[in-house]
Coordinates of C-alpha atoms and ligand atoms in Angstrom, one line a residue:
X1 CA 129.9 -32.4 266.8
X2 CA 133.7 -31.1 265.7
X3 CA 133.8 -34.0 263.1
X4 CA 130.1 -33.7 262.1
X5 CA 131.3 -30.4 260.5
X6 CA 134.1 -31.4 258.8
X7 CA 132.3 -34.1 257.2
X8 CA 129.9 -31.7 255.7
X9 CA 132.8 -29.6 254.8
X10 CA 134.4 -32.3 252.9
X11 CA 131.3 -33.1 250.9
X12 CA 132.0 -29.8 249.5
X13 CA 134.7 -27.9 246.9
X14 CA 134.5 -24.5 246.1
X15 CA 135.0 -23.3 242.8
X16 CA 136.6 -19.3 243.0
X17 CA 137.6 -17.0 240.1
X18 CA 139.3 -13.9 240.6
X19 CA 138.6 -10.3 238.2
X20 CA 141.8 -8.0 239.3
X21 CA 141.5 -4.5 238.4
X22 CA 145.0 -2.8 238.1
X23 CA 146.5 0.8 237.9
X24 CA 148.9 1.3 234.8
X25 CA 152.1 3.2 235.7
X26 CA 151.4 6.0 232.7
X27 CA 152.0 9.9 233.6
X28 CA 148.6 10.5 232.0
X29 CA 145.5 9.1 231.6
X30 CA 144.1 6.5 229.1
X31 CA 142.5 8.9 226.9
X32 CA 143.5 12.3 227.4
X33 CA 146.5 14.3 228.7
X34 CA 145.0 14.9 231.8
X35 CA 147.6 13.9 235.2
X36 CA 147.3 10.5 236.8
X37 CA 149.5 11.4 240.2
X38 CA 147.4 10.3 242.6
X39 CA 146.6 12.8 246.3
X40 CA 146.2 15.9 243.9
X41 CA 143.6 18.1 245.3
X42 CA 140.1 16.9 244.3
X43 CA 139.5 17.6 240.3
X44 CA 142.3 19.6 239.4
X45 CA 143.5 17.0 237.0
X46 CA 140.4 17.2 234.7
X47 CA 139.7 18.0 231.2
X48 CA 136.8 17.7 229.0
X49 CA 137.7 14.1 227.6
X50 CA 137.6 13.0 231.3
X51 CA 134.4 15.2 232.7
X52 CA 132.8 13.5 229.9
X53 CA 131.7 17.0 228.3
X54 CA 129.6 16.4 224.9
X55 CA 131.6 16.4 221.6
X56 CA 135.2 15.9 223.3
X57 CA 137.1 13.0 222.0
X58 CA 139.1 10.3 223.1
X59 CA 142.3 9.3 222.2
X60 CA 144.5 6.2 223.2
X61 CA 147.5 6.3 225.2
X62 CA 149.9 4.1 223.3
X63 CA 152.1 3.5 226.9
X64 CA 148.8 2.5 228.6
X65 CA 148.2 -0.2 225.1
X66 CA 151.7 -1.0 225.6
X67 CA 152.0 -1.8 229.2
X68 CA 148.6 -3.8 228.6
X69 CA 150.5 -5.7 226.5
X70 CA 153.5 -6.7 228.3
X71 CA 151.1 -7.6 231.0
X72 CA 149.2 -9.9 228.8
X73 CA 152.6 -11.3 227.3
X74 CA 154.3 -12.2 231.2
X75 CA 150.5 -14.1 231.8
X76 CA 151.2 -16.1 228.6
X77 CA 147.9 -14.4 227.0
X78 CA 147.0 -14.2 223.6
X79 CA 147.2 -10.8 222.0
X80 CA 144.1 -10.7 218.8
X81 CA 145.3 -8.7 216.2
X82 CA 142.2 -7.1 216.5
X83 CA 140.6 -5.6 219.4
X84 CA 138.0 -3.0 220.4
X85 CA 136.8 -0.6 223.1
X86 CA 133.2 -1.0 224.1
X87 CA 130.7 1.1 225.9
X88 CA 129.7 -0.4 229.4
X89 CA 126.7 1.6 229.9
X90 CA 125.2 2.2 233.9
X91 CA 124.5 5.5 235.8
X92 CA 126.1 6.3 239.0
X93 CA 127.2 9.7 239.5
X94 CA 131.2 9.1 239.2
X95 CA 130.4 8.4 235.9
X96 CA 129.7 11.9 234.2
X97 CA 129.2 10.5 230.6
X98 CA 127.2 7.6 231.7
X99 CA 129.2 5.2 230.2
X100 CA 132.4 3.3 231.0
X101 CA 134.7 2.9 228.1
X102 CA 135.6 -1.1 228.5
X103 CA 136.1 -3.9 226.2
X104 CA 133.6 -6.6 225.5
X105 CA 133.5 -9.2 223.3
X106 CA 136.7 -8.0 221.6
X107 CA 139.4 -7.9 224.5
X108 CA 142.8 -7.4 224.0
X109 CA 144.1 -10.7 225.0
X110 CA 143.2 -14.2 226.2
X111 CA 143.5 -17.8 226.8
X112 CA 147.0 -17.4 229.4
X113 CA 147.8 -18.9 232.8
X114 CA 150.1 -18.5 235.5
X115 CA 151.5 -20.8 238.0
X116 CA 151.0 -20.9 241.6
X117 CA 152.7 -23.4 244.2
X118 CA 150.3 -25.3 246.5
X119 CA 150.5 -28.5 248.6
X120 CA 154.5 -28.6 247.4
X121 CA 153.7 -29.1 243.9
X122 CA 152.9 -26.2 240.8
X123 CA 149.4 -25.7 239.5
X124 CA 147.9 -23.6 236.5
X125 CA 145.6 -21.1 236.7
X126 CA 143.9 -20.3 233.8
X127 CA 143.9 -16.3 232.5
X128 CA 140.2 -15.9 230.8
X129 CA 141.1 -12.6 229.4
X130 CA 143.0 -9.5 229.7
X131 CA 140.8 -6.1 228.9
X132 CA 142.0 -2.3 228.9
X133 CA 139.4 0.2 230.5
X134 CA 139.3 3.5 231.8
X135 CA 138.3 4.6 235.7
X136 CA 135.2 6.2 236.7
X137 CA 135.8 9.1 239.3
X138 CA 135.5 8.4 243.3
X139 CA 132.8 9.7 245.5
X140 CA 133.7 11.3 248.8
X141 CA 131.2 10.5 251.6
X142 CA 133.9 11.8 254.4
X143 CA 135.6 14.2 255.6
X144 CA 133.5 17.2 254.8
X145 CA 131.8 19.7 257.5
X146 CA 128.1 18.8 255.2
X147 CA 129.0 14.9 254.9
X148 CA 126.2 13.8 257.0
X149 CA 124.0 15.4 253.7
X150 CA 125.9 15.8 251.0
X151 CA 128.4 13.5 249.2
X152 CA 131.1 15.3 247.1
X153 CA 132.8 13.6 243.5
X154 CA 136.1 13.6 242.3
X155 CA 137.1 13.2 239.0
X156 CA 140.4 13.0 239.0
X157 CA 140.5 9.6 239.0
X158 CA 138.3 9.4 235.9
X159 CA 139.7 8.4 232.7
X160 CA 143.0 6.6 234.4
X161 CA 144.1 3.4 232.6
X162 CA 143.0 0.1 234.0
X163 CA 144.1 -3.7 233.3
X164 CA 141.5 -5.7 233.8
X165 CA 142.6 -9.6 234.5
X166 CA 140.3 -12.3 234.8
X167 CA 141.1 -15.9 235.5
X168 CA 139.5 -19.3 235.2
X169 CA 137.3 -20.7 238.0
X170 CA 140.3 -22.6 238.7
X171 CA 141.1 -22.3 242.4
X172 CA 139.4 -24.5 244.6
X173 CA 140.8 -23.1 248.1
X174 CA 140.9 -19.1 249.8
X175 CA 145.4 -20.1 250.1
X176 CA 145.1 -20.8 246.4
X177 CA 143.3 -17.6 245.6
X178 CA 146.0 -15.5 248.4
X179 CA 148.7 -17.6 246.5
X180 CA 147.4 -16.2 243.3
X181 CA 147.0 -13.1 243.5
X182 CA 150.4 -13.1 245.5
X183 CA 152.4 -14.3 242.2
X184 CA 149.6 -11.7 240.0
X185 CA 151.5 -8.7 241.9
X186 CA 155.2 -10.3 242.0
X187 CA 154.7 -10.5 238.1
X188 CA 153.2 -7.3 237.8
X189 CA 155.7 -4.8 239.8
X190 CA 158.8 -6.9 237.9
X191 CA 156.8 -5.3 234.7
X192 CA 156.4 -2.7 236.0
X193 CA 153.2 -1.7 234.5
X194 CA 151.1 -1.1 238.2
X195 CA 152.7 -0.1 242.1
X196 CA 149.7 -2.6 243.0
X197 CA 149.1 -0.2 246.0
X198 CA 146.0 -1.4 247.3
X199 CA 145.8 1.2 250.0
X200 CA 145.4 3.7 246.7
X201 CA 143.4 1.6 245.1
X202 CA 145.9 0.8 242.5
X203 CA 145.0 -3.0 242.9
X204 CA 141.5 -4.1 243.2
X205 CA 140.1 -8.0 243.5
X206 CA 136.7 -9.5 243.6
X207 CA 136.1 -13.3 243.6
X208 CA 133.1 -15.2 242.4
X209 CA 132.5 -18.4 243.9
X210 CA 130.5 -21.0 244.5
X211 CA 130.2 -24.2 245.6
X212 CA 129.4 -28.1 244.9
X213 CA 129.7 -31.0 245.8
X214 CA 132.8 -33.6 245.6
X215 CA 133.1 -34.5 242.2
X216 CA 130.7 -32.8 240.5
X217 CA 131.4 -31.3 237.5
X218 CA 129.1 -28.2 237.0
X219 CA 129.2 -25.7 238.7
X220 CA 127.1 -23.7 241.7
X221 CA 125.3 -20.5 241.7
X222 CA 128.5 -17.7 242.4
X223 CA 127.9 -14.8 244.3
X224 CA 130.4 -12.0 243.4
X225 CA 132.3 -10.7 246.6
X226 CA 133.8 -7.1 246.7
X227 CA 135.5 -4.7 249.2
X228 CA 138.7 -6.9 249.3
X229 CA 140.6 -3.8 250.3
X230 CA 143.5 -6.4 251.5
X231 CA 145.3 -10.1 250.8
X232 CA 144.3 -10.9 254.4
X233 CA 140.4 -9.9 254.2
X234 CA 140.4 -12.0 250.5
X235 CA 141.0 -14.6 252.5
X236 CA 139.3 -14.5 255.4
X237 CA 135.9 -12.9 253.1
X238 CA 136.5 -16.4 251.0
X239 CA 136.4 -18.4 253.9
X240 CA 133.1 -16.8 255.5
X241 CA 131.4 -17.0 252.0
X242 CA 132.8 -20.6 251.6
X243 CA 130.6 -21.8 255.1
X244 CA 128.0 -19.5 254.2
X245 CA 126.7 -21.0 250.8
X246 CA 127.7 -24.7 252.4
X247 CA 125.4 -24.3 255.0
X248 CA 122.9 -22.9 253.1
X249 CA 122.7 -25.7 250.5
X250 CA 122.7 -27.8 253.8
X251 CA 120.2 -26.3 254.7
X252 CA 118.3 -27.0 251.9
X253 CA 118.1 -23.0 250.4
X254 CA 119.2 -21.6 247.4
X255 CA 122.1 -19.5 246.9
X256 CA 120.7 -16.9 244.6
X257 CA 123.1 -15.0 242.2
X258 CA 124.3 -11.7 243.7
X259 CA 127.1 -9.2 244.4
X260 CA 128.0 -9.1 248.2
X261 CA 130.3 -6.9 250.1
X262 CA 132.7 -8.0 252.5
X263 CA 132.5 -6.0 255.9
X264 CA 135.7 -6.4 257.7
X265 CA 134.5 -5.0 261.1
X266 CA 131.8 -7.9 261.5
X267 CA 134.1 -10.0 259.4
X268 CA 131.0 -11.3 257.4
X269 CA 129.8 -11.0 253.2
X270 CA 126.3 -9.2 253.3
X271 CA 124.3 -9.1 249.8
X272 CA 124.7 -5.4 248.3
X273 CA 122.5 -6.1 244.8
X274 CA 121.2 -9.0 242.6
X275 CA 124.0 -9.7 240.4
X276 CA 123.6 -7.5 237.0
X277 CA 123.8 -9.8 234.0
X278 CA 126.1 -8.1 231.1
X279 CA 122.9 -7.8 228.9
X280 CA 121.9 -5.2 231.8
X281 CA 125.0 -3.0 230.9
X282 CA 123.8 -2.3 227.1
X283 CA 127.5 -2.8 225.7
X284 CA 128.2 -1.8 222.3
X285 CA 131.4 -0.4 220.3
X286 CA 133.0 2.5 221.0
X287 CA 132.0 4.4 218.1
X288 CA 134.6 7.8 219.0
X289 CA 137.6 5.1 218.6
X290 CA 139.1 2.9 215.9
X291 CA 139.7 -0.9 216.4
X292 CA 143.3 -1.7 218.1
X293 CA 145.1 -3.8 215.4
X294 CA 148.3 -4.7 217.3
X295 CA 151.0 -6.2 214.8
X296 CA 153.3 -8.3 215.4
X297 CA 156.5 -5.9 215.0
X298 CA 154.2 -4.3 218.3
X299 CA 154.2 -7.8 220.1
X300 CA 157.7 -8.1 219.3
X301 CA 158.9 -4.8 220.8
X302 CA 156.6 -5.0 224.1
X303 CA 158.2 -9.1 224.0
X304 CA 161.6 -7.2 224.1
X305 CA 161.0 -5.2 226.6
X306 CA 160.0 -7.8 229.2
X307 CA 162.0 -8.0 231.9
X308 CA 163.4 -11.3 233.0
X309 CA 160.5 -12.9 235.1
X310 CA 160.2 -14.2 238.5
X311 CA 160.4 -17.9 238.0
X312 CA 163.0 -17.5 235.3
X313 CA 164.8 -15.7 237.6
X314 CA 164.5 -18.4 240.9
X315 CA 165.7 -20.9 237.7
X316 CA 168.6 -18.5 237.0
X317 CA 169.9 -18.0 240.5
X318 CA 169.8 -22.0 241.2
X319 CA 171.9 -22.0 238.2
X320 CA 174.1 -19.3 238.3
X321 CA 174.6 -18.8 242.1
X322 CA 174.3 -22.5 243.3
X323 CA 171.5 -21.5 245.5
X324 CA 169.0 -23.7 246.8
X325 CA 165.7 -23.6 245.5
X326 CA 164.4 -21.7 248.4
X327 CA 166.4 -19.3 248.7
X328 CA 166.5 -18.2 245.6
X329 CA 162.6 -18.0 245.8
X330 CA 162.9 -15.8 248.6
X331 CA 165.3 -13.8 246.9
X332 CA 163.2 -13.2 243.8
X333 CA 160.5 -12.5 245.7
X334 CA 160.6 -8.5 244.7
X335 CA 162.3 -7.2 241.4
X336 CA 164.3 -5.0 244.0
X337 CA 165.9 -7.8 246.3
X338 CA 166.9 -9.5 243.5
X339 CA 168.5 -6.6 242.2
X340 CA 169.9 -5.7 245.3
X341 CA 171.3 -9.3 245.6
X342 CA 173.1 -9.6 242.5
X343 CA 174.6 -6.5 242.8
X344 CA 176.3 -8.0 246.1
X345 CA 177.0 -11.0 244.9
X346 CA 178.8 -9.4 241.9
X347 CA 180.6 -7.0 244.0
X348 CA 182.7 -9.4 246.3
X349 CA 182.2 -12.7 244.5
X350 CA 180.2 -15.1 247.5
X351 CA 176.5 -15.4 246.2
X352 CA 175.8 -18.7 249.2
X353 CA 177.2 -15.9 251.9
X354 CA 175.2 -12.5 250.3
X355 CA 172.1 -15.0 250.4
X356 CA 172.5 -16.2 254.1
X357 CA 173.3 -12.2 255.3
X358 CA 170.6 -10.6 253.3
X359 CA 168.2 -13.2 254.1
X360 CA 169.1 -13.4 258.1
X361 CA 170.7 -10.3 259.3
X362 CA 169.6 -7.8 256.4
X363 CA 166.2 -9.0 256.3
X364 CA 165.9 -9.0 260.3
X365 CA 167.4 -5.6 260.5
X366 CA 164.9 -4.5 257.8
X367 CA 161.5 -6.1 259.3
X368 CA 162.5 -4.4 262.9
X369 CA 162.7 -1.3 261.2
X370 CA 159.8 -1.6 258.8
X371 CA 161.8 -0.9 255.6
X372 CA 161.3 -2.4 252.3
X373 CA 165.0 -3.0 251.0
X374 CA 164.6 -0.5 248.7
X375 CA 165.0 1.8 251.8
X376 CA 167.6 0.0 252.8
X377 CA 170.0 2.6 254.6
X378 CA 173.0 0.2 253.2
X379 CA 173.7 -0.1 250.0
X380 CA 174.7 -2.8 247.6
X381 CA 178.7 -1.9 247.7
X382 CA 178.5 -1.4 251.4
X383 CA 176.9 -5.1 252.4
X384 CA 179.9 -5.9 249.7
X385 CA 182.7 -4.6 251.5
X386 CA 181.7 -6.1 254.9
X387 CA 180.8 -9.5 253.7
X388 CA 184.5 -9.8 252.2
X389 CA 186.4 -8.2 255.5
X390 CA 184.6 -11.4 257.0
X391 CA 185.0 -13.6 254.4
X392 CA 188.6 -12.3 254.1
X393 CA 189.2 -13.1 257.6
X394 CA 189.7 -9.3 258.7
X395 CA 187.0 -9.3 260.9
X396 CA 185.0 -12.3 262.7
X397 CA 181.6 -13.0 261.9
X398 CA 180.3 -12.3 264.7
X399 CA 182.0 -8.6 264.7
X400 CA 180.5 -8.5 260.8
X401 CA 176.9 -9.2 262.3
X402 CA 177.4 -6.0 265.1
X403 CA 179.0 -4.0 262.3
X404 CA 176.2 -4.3 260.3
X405 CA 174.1 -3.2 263.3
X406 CA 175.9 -0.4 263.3
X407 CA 175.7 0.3 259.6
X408 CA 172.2 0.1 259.4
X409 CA 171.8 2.6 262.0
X410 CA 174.0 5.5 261.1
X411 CA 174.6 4.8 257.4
X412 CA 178.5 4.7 258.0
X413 CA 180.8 2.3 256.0
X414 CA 182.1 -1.0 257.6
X415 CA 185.6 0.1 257.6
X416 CA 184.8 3.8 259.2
X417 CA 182.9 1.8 262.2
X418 CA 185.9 -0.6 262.8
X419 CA 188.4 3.0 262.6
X420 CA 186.4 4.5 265.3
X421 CA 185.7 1.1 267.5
X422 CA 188.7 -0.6 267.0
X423 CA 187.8 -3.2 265.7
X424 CA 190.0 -5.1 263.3
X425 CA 190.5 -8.8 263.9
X426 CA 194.1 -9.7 265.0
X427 CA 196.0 -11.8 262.8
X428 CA 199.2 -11.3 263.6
X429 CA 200.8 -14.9 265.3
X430 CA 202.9 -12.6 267.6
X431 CA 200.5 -10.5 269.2
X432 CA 198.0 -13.9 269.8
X433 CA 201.0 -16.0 270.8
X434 CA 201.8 -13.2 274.0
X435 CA 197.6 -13.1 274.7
X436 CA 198.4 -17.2 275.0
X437 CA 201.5 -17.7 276.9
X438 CA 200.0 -14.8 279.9
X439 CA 197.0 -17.0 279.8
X440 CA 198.9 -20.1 280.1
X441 CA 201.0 -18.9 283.4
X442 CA 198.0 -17.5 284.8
X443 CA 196.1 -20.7 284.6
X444 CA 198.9 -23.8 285.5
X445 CA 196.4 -26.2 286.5
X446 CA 195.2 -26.0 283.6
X447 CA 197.8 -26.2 281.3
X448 CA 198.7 -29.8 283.3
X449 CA 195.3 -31.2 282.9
X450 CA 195.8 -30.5 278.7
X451 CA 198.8 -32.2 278.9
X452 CA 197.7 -35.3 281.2
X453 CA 195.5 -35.9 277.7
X454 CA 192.5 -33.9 279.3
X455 CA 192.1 -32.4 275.2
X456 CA 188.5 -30.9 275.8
X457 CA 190.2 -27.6 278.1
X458 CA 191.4 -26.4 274.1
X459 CA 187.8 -24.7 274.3
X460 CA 188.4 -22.7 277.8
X461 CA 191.6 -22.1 276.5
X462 CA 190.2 -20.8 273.1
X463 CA 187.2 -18.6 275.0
X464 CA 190.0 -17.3 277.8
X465 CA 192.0 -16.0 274.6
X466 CA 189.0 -14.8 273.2
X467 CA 187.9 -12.9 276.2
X468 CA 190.8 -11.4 276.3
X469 CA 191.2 -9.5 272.9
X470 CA 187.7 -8.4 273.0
X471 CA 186.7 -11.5 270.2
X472 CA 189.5 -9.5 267.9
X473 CA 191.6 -12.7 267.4
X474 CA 191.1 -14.5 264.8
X475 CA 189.2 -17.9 266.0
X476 CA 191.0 -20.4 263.8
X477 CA 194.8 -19.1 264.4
X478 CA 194.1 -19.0 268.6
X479 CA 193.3 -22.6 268.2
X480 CA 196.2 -23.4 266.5
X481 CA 198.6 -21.2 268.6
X482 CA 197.1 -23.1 271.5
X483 CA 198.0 -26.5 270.6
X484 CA 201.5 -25.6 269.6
X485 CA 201.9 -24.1 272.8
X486 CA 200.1 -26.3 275.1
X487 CA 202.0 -29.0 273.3
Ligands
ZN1 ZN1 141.3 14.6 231.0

């Protein structure tokens, strides 16, 4: 029965494009000066732009056209010279003027791609396009003493600046589309331009997919899937909608084209609506604002300020730091840890050792204690310092790793915790020689079964010496005070 199903399965691909809605980073909104702070009491940060009041204006933000920019840029979009808004027209009641100020057939940019890693090797995703639009407001259906009759709006939200990035039907798997959209955020807080909070709503994904079978080149009816409030349900909602249209083409039914919501307490899609067309939505310019012509002195500025990106940056740390591949990946993974790595690495000259402690010990101490390592209770020159007392042989590493403990905890430099316990390593041949020769008398037997050729009791020698300085001596010296001794 088990292989029965898989066989079906494998008759099938499915063909999934995502549409990612993301928050710009600007102070205000995208066409007015209202606030964008977000957890400000309900509709204090309105205006008449926003409220959609008859005869107010819009105007552009230029940091919101800018920041659309550099996002199009790091997907490897075109910008058109020319672009222009468009009104998406559609009633729903957080949308005072009735219209959503979009782009249409005019977007900003198009025709880009990004990368994403699967089965081991790199594959393109195609970017369709990259549009700017504004917000509608939020309804509130909770949390009110009347919610079982009333809902409440909130316009505060209205008017914020949106990214809208659409990509190719181009992934064929729900780890493809989790890959994607993992790299989509990388890229996008490196810019910058979004927190991609998806708790907030600052980062918002729907998928369309369909199905067909092996080999076929045209594609099934899609079904639009929304409510992805995380990377996890994505996946899973993918999955479920995946089996569901297989089994009913199996079945012999239809899939018929329509929006469905993903409902992550019975972990199953339901269908919401018949899928609008875009001749439903009535789009035509927006006649209250000019075309965006963006020159190229305009490209070339929001080009210049780009920071270095994520895969240039894995590239640079191979390079640079003599890193493996991996670990370098690892490293770039956030804008911050790569940051924060280089600015150890700089600071006491061991990239290979900064990678192994922040990776291991830094990253374990940081996952225990929930942290992202921008919270990091040690900073960059602390991690420095201890990493050369253990490189420089002052302390062991093994007294480095409980230091560091210790650090993390109360904040406190390496050398103030060593101070207080104690702790230096012992390097001086005198003081190691005495630990040696008391150990020696104490253990004769011993000392005759090293010199009958018995070698091997160097390493109960070594862990007697050990024992007693507390670990202090240094490792490498014991041995070699040993032999000369034992000799
Ligand atoms: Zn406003």
């Amino acid at each position: 029965m088990e292989s029965a199903v898989t066989d079906v399965r494998a008759k099938y691909e499915a063909v999934i494009g995502l549409e990612v809605h993301l928050q710009l980073l600007t102070k205000t909104k995208i066409f007015c000066s209202c606030s964008t702070r977000f957890g400000d009491p309900p509709n204090t940060n309105t205006c008449p732009v926003c409220l959609g009041l008859p005869g107010a204006l819009p105007v552009l933000n230029r940091e919101a056209l800018l920041m659309a920019i550099k996002t199009a840029l790091a997907l490897k979009c075109a910008i058109n010279p020319r672009s222009r808004f468009a009104r998406k027209n559609y009633f729903y009641p957080d949308l005072p003027k009735g219209y959503q100020i979009s782009q249409y057939d005019e977007p900003l940019a198009q025709d880009g791609w990004l990368e994403i890693q699967t089965d081991g090797h790199q594959k393109r995703i195609g970017i369709t396009r990259v549009h700017m639009e504004e917000d509608a407001g939020k309804s509130l259906h909770e949390g009110f003493p009347d919610s079982a009759r009333k809902s409440y709006i909130d316009l505060n939200r209205s008017g914020v600046p949106l990214v809208e990035i659409v990509s190719e039907p181009d992934l064929r798997t729900p780890d493809e589309a989790y890959d994607y959209l993992t790299r989509l955020k990388t890229i996008m807080l490196y810019l910058e331009v979004s927190n991609c909070n998806m708790e907030e709503g600052s980062l918002r994904c729907d998928a369309n997919v369909s199905v067909r079978r092996v080999g076929a080149t045209d594609f099934g009816t899609k079904t639009e899937v929304k409510n992805l409030n995380s990377f996890k349900f994505l996946q899973k909602a993918l999955s479920y909608e995946i089996e569901r249209q297989i089994d009913v083409r199996e079945s012999g039914g239809e899939i018929p084209q329509e929006t469905r919501l993903w409902d992550s307490r019975e972990q199953r899609t339901y269908g919401m609506r018949s899928k609008e067309y875009a001749h439903d939505y009535r789009y035509f310019p927006e006649p209250d604002l000019l075309p965006m012509m963006v020159t190229e002195e305009w490209k070339e500025e929001a080009r210049r300020a780009l920071p270095e990106l994520p895969e240039a940056r894995t590239e640079r740390f191979v390079r640079e730091y003599a890193l493996s591949e991996y670990d370098a990946g690892l490293l770039t993974a956030s804008r911050h840890l790569a940051d924060y790595f280089e600015q150890v690495a700089r600071a006491c000259g061991e990239p290979k050792l900064v990678s192994n402690w922040i990776l291991s010990e830094l990253a374990y101490l940081l996952s225990e204690a929930k942290k992202e390592i921008g919270e990091s209770p040690i900073s960059a020159a602390h991690l420095a310092e201890l990493i050369s007392l253990v490189h420089q042989g002052t302390i062991s590493g093994k007294m480095g790793k409980e230091i560091l403990v210790e650090m993390f905890a109360s904040g406190k430099r390496a050398r103030e915790i060593m101070a207080e316990k104690g702790l230096e390593q012992i390097n001086d041949p005198e003081k190691i020689a005495v630990v040696v020769r008391e150990i020696m008398a104490a253990n004769p037997k011993q000392v005759e079964q090293y010199r009958k050729g018995k070698t091997a009791t160097l390493g109960w020698f070594t862990g007697q010496v050990m024992k007693a300085t507390r670990g202090q001596a240094n490792p490498q010296m014991v041995q070699e005070i040993l032999k000369k001794e034992l000799a």
